JSON list of C-alpha atoms in Angstrom, two decimals:
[
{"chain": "V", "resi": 1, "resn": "UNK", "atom": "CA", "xyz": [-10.47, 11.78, -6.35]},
{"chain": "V", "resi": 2, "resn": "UNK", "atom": "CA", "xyz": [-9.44, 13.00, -2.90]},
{"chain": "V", "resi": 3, "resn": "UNK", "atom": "CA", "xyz": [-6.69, 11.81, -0.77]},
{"chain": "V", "resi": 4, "resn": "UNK", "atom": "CA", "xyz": [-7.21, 13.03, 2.38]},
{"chain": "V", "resi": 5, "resn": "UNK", "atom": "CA", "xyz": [-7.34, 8.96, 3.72]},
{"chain": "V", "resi": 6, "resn": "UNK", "atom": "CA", "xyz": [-4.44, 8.16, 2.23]},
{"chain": "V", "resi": 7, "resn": "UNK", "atom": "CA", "xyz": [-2.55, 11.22, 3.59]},
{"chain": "V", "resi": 8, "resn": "UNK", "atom": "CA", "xyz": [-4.01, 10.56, 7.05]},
{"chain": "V", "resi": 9, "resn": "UNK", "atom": "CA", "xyz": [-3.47, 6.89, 6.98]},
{"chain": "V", "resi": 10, "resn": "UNK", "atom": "CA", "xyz": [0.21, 7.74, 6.48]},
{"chain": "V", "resi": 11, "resn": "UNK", "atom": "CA", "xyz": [1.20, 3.65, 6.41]},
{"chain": "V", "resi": 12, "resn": "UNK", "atom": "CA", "xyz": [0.11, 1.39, 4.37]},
{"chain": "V", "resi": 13, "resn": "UNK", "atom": "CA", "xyz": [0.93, -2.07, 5.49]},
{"chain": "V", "resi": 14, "resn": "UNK", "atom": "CA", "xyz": [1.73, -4.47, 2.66]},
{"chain": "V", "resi": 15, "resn": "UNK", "atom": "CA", "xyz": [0.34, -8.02, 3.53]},
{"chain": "V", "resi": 16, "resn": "UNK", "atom": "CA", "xyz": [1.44, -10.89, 1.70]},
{"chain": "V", "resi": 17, "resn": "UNK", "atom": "CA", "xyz": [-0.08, -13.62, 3.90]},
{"chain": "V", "resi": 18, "resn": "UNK", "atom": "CA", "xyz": [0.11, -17.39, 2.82]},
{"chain": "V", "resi": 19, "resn": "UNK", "atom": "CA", "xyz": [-3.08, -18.18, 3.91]},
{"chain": "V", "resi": 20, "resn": "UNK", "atom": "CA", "xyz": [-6.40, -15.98, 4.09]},
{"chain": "V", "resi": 21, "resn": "UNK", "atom": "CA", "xyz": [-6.68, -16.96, 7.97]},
{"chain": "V", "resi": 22, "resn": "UNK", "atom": "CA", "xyz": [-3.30, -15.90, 8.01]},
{"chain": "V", "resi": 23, "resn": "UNK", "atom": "CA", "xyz": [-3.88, -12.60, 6.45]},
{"chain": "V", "resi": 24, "resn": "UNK", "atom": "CA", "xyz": [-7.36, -11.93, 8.95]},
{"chain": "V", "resi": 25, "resn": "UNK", "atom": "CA", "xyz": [-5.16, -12.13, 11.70]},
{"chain": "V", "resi": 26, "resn": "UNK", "atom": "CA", "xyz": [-2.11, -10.34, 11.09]},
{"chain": "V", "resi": 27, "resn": "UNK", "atom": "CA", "xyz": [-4.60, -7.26, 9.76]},
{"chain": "V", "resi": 28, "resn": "UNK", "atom": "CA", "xyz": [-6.01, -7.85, 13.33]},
{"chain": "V", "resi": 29, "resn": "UNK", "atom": "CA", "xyz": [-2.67, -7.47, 14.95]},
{"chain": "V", "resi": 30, "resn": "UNK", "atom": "CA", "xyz": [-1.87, -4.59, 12.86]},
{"chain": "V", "resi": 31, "resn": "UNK", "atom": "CA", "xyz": [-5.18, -2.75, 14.22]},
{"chain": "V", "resi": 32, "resn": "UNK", "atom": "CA", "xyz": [-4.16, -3.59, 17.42]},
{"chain": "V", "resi": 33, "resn": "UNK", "atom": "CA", "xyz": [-0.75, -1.84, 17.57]},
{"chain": "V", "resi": 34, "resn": "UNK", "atom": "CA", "xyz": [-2.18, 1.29, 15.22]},
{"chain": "V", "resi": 35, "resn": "UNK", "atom": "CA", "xyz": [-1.64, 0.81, 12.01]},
{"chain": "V", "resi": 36, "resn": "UNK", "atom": "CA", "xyz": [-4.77, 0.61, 9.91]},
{"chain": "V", "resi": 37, "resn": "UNK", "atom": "CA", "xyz": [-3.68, 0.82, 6.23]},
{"chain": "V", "resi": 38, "resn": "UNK", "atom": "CA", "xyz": [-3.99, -2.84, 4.94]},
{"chain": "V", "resi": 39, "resn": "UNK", "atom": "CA", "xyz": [-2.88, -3.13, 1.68]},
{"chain": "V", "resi": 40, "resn": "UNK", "atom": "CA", "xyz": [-4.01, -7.25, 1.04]},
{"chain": "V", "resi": 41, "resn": "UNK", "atom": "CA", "xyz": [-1.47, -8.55, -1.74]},
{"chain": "V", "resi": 42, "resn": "UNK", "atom": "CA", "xyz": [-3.13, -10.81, -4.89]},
{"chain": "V", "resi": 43, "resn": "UNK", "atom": "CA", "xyz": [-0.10, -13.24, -3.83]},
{"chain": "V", "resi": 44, "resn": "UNK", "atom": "CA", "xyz": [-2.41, -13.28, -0.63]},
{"chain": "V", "resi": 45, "resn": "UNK", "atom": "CA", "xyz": [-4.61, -16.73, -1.54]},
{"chain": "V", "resi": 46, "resn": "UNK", "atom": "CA", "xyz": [-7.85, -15.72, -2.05]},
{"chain": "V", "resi": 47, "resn": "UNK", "atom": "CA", "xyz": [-7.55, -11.74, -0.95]},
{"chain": "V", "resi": 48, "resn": "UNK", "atom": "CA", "xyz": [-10.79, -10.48, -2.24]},
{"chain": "V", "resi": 49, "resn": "UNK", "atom": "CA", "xyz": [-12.42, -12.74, 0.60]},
{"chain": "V", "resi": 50, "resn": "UNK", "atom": "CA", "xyz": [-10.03, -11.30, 2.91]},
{"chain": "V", "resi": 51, "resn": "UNK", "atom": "CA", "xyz": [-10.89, -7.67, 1.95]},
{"chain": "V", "resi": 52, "resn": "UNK", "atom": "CA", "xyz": [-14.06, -8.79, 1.90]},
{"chain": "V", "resi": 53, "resn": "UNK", "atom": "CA", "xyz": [-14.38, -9.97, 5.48]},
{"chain": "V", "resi": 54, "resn": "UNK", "atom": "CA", "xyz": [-11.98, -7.05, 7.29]},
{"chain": "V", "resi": 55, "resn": "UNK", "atom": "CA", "xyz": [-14.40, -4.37, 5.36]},
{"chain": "V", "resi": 56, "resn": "UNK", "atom": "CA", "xyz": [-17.35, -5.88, 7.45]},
{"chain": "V", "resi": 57, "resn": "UNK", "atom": "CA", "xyz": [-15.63, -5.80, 10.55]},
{"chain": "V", "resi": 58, "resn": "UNK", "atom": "CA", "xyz": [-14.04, -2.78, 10.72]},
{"chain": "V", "resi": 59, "resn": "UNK", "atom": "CA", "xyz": [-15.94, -0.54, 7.98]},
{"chain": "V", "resi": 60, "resn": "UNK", "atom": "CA", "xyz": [-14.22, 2.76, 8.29]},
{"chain": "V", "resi": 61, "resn": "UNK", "atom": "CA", "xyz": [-11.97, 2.10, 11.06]},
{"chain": "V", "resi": 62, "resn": "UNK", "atom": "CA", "xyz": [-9.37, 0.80, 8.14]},
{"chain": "V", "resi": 63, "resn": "UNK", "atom": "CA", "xyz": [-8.58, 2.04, 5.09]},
{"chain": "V", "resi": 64, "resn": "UNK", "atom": "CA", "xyz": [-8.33, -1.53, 3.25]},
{"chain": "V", "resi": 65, "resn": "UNK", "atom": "CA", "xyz": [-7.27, -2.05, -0.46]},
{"chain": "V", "resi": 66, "resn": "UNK", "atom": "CA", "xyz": [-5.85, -4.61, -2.67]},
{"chain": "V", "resi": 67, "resn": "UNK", "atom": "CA", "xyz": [-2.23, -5.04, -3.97]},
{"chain": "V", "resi": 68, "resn": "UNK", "atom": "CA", "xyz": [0.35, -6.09, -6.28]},
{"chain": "V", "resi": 69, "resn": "UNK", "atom": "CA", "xyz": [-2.94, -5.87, -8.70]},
{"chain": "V", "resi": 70, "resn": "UNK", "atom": "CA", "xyz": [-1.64, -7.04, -12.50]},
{"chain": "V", "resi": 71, "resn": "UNK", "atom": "CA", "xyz": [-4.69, -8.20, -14.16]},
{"chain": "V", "resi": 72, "resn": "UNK", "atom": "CA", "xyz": [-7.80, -6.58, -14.92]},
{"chain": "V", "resi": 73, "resn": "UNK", "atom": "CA", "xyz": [-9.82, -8.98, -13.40]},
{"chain": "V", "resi": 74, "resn": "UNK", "atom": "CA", "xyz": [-7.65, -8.75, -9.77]},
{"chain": "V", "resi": 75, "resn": "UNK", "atom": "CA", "xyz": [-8.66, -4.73, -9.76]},
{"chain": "V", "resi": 76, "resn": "UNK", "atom": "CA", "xyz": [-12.66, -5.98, -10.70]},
{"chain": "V", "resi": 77, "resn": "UNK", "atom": "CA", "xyz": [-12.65, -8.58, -7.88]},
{"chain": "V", "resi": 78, "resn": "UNK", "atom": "CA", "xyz": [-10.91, -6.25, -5.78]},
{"chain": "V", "resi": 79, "resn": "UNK", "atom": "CA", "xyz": [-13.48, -3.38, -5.78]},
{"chain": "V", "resi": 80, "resn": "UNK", "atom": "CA", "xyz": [-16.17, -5.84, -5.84]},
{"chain": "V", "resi": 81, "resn": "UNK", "atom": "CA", "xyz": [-15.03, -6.88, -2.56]},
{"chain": "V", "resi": 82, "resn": "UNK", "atom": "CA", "xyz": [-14.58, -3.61, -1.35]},
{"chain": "V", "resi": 83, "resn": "UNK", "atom": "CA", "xyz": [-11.38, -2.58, -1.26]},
{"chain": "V", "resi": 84, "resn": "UNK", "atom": "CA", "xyz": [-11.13, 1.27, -1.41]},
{"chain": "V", "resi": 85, "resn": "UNK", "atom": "CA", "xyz": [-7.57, 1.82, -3.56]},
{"chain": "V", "resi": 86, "resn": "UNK", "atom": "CA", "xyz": [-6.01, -0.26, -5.76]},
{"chain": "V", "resi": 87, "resn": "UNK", "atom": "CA", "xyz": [-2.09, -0.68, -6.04]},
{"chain": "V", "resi": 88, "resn": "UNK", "atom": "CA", "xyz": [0.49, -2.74, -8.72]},
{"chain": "V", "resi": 89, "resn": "UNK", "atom": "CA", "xyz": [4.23, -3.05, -8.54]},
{"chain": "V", "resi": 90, "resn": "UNK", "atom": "CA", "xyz": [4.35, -1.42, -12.22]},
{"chain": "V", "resi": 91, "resn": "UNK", "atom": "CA", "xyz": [2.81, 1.06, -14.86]},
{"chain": "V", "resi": 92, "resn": "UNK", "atom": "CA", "xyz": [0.91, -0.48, -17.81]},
{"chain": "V", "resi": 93, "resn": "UNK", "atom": "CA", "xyz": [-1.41, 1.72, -19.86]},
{"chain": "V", "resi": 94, "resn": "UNK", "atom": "CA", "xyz": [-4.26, -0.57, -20.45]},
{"chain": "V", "resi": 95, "resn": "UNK", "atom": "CA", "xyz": [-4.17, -2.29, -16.50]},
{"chain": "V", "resi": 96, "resn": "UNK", "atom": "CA", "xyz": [-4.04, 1.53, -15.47]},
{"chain": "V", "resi": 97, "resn": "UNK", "atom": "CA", "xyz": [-6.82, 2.22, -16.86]},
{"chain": "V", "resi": 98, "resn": "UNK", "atom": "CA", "xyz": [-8.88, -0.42, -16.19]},
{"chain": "V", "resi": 99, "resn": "UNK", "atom": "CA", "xyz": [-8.04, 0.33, -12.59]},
{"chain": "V", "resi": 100, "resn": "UNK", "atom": "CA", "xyz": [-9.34, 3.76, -13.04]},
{"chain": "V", "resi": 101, "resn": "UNK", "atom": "CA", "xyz": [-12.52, 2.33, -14.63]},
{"chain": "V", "resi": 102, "resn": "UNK", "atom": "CA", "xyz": [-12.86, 0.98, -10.72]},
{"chain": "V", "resi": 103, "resn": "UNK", "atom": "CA", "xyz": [-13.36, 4.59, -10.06]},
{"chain": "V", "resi": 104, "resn": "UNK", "atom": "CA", "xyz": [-11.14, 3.79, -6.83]},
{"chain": "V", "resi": 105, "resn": "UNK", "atom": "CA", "xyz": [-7.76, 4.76, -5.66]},
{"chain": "V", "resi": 106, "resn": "UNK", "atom": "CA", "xyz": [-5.23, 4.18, -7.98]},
{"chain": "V", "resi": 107, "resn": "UNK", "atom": "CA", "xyz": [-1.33, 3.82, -7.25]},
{"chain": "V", "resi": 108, "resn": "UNK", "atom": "CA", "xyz": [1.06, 2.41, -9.67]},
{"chain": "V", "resi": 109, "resn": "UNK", "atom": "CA", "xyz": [5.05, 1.54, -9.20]},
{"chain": "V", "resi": 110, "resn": "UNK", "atom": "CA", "xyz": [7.83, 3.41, -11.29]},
{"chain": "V", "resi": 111, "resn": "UNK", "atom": "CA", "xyz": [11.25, 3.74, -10.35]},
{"chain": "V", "resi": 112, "resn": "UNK", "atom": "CA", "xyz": [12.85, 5.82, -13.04]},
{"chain": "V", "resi": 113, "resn": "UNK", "atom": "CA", "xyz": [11.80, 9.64, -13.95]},
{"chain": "V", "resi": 114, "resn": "UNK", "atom": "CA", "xyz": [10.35, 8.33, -17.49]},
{"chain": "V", "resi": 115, "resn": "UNK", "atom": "CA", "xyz": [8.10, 5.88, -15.55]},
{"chain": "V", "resi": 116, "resn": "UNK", "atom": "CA", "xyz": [7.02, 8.41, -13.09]},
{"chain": "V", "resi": 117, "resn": "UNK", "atom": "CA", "xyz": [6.13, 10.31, -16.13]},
{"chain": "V", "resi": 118, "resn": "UNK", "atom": "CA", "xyz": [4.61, 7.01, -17.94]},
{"chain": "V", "resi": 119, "resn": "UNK", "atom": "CA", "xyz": [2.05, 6.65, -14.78]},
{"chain": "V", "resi": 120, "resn": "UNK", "atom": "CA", "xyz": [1.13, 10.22, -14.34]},
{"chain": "V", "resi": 121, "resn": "UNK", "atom": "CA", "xyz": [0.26, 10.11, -18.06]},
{"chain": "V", "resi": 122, "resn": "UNK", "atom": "CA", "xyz": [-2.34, 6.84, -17.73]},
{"chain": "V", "resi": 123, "resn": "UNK", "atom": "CA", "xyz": [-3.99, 8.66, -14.74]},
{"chain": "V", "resi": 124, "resn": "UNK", "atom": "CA", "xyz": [-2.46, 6.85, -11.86]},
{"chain": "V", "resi": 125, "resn": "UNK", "atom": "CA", "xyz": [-4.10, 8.96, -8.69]},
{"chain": "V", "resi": 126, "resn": "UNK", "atom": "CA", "xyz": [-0.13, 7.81, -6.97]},
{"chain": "V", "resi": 127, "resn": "UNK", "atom": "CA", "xyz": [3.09, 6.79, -7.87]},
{"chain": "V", "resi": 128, "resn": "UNK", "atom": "CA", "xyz": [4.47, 3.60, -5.68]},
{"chain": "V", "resi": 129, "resn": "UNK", "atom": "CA", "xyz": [7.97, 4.74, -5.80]},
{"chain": "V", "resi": 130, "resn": "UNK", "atom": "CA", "xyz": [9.11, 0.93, -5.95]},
{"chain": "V", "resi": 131, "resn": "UNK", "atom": "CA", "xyz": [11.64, -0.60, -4.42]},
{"chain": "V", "resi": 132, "resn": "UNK", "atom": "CA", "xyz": [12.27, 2.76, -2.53]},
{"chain": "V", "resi": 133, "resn": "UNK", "atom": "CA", "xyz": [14.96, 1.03, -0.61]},
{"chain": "V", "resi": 134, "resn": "UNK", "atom": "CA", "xyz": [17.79, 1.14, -3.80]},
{"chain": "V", "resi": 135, "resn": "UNK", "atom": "CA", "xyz": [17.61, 5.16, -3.47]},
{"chain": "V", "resi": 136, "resn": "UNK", "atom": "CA", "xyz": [16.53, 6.19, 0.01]},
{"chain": "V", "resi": 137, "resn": "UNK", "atom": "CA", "xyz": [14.67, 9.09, 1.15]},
{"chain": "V", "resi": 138, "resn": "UNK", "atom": "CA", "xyz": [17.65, 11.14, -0.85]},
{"chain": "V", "resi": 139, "resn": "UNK", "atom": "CA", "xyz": [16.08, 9.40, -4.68]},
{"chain": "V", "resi": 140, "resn": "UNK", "atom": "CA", "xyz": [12.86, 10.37, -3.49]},
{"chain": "V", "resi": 141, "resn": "UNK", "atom": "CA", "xyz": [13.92, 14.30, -3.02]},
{"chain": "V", "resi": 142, "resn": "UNK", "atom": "CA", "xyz": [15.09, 14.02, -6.08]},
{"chain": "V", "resi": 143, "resn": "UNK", "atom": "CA", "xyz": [12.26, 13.27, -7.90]},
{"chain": "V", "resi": 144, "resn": "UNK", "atom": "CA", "xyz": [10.55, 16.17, -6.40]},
{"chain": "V", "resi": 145, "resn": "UNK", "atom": "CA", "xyz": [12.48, 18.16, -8.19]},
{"chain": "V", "resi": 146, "resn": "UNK", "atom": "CA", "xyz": [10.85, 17.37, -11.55]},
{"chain": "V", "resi": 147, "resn": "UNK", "atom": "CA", "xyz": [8.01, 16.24, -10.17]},
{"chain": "V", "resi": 148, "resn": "UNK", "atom": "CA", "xyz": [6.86, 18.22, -7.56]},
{"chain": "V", "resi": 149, "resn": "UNK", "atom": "CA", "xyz": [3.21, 18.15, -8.11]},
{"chain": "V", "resi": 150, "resn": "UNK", "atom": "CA", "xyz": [2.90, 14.55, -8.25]},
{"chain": "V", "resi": 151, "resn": "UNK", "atom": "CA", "xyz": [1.84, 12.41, -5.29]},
{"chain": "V", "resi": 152, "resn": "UNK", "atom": "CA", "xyz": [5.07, 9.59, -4.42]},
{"chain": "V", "resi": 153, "resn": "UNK", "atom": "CA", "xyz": [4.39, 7.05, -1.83]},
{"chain": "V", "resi": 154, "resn": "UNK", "atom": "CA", "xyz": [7.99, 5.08, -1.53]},
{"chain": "V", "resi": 155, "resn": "UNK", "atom": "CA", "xyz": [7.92, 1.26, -0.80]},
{"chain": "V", "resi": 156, "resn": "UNK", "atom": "CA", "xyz": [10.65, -0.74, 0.41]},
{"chain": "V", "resi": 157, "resn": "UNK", "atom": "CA", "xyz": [13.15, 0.16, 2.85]},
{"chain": "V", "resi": 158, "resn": "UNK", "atom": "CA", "xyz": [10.62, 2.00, 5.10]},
{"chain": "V", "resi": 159, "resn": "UNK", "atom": "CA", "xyz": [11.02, 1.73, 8.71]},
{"chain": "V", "resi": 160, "resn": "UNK", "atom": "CA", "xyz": [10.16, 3.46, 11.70]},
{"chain": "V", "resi": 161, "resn": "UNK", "atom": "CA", "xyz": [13.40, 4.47, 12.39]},
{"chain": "V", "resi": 162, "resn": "UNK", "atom": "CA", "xyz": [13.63, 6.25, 8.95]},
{"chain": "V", "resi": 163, "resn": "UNK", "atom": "CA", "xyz": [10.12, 7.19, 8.14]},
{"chain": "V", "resi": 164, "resn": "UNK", "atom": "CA", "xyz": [10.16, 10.56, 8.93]},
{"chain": "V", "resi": 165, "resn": "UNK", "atom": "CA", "xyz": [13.28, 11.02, 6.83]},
{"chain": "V", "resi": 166, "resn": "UNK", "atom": "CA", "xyz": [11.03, 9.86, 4.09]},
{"chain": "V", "resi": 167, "resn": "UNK", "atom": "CA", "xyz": [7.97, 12.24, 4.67]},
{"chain": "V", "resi": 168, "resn": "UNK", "atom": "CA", "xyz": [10.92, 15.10, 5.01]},
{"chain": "V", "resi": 169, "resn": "UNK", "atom": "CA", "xyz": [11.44, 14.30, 1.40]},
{"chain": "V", "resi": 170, "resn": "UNK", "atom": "CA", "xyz": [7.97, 14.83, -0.18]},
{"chain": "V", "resi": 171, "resn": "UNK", "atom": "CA", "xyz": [6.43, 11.29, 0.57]},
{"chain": "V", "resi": 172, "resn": "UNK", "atom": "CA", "xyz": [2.47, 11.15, 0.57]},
{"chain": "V", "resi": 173, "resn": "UNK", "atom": "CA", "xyz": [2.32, 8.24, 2.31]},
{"chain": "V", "resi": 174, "resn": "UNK", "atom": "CA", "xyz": [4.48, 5.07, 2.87]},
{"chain": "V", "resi": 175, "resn": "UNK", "atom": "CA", "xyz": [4.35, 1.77, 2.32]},
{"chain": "V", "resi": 176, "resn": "UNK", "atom": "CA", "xyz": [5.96, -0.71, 4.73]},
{"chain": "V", "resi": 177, "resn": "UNK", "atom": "CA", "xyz": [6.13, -4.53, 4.19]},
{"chain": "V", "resi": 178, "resn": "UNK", "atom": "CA", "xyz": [8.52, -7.17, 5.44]},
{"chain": "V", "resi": 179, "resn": "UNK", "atom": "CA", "xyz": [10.22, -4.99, 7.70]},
{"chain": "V", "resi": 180, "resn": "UNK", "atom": "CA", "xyz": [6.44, -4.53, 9.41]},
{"chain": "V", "resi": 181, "resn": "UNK", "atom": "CA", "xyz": [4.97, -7.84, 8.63]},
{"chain": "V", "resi": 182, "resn": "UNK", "atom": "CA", "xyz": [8.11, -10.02, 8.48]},
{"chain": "V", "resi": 183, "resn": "UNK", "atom": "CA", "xyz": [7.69, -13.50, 6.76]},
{"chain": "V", "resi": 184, "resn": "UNK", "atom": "CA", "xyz": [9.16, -15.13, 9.80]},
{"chain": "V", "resi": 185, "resn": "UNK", "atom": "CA", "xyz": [6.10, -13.58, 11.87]},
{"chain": "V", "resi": 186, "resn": "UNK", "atom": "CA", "xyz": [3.44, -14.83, 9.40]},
{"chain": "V", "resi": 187, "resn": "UNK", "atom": "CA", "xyz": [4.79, -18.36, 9.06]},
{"chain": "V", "resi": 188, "resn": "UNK", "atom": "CA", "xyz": [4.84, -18.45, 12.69]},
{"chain": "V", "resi": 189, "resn": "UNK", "atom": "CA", "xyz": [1.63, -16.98, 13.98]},
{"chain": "V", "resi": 190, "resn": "UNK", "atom": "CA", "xyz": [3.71, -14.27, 15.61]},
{"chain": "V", "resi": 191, "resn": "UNK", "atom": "CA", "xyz": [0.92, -12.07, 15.94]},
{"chain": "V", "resi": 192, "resn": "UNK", "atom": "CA", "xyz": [2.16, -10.40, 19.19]},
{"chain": "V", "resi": 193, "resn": "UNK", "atom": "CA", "xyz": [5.48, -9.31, 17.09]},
{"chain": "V", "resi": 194, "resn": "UNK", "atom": "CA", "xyz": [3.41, -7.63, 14.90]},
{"chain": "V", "resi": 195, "resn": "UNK", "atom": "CA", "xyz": [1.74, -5.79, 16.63]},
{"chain": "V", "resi": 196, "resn": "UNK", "atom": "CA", "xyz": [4.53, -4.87, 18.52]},
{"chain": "V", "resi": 197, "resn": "UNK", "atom": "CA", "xyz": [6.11, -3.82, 15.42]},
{"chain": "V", "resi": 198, "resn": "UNK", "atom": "CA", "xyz": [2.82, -1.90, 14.40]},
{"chain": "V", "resi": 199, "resn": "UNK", "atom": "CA", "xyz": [3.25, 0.04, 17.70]},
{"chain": "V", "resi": 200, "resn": "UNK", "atom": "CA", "xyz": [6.91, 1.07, 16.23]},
{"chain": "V", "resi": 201, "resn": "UNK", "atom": "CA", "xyz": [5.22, 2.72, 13.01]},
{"chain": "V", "resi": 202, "resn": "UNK", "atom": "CA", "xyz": [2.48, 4.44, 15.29]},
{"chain": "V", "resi": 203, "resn": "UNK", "atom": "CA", "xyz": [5.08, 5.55, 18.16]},
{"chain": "V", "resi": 204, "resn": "UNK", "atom": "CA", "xyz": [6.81, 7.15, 15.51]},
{"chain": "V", "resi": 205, "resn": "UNK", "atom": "CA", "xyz": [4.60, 9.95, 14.96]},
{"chain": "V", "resi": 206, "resn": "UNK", "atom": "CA", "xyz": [3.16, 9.53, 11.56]},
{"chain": "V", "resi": 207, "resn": "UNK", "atom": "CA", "xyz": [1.30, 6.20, 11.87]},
{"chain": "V", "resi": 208, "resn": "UNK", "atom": "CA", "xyz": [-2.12, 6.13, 12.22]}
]
C-alpha cells in the first residue's frame, strides 16, 4: 500500500483526549494551525465516534486514523469508522495481522533492532520507533544503518524545534504528542494553545 499521505502529512498528531467533545475540538484546533494528521488514541473514550464524525467533516482535508490500537476488535471498529491507518505502541504477530486484514495503514512500535525486525516480519506497512525520545534523532540514524529500506516514523521527543533533525536522520514521518497536544491544554479547553502550537509544527517547514 502506498504512502505518499503519510509522507506528505509529515505529522501525525497523537490525541489522547478525555472526552470525545474534547477530542472534536482539539482536532479542530489542530486544523486550524496546519497540522492535519490526527492520530485519535483508543484511551480517547469512545474514538471510533470521534473518527467517525471528523471523517464527515473534513473527508480528505485530514488524514485521520486510530491509535494505541491493542485489540483486534479496536483495529475492526476503527476502520469501520473510517479511519485510514492504524497504529499500536507494540509488535504482536497475531494483532499485526489482524490489522493488515483491515487492508489499511499499518504502523507498529519497536524500539530495539530485533523488534524492528519482529514488525517488518508480520507485515507492519511502518515502524513507530517508540519512545523516540530515549535515543534522539542520533538512535534513529542508527537504525538506518541495518535497516535502511524500512519506513521509521519516531514518536516521543518530537518537537518543532528538533523535527528536522529527525527527518535528517531517515524519518518517514513523525509523530508528536504531549509536546503538541499537552494534557494541561486538553483539561483546560486551551484550544487557542493548540493551535498555536500546531502553527509551530507547520512554521517549521515539514508540517502539513
Amino acid at each position: 500500500m502506498s504512502l505518499d499521505r503519510l509522507k506528505s502529512t509529515r505529522v501525525l498528531a497523537v490525541l489522547r483526549a478525555p472526552s470525545p467533545d474534547s477530542a472534536l475540538r482539539a482536532a479542530d484546533a489542530l486544523v486550524d494551525g496546519g497540522v492535519t494528521g490526527l492520530e485519535i488514541t483508543f484511551s480517547t473514550p469512545d474514538a471510533p465516534a470521534v473518527i467517525r464524525a471528523l471523517d464527515e467533516k473534513y473527508g480528505d482535508r485530514i488524514y485521520v486514523g486510530a491509535g494505541t490500537v491493542t485489540t483486534q476488535e479496536q483495529a475492526t471498529r476503527a476502520a469501520e469508522a473510517g479511519a485510514k491507518f492504524l497504529v499500536s505502541p507494540g509488535t504482536r504477530e497475531n494483532l499485526t495481522r489482524a490489522m493488515k486484514d483491515t487492508g489499511l495503514i499499518v504502523m507498529t512500535g519497536a524500539l530495539s533492532p530485533s523488534e524492528v525486525m519482529a514488525a517488518v516480519e508480520y507485515g507492519t506497512d511502518v515502524v513507530k520507533i517508540f519512545p523516540a525520545s530515549l535515543g534522539g534523532p542520533a538512535f534513529l540514524t542508527a537504525l538506518r544503518g541495518p535497516f535502511p529500506t524500512v519506513p521509521l516514523m519516531p514518536t516521543g521527543g518530537v518537537s518543532p524545534e528538533n523535527i528536522g533533525e529527525w527527518f535528517a536522520a531517515g524519518a518517514i514521518a513523525v509523530g508528536a504528542g504531549s509536546d503538541l497536544v499537552s494534557s494541561a491544554a486538553l483539561t483546560a479547553g486551551d484550544w487557542a494553545a493548540i493551535t498555536r502550537r500546531a502553527e509551530a509544527y507547520a512554521a517549521s517547514g515539514v508540517g502539513a
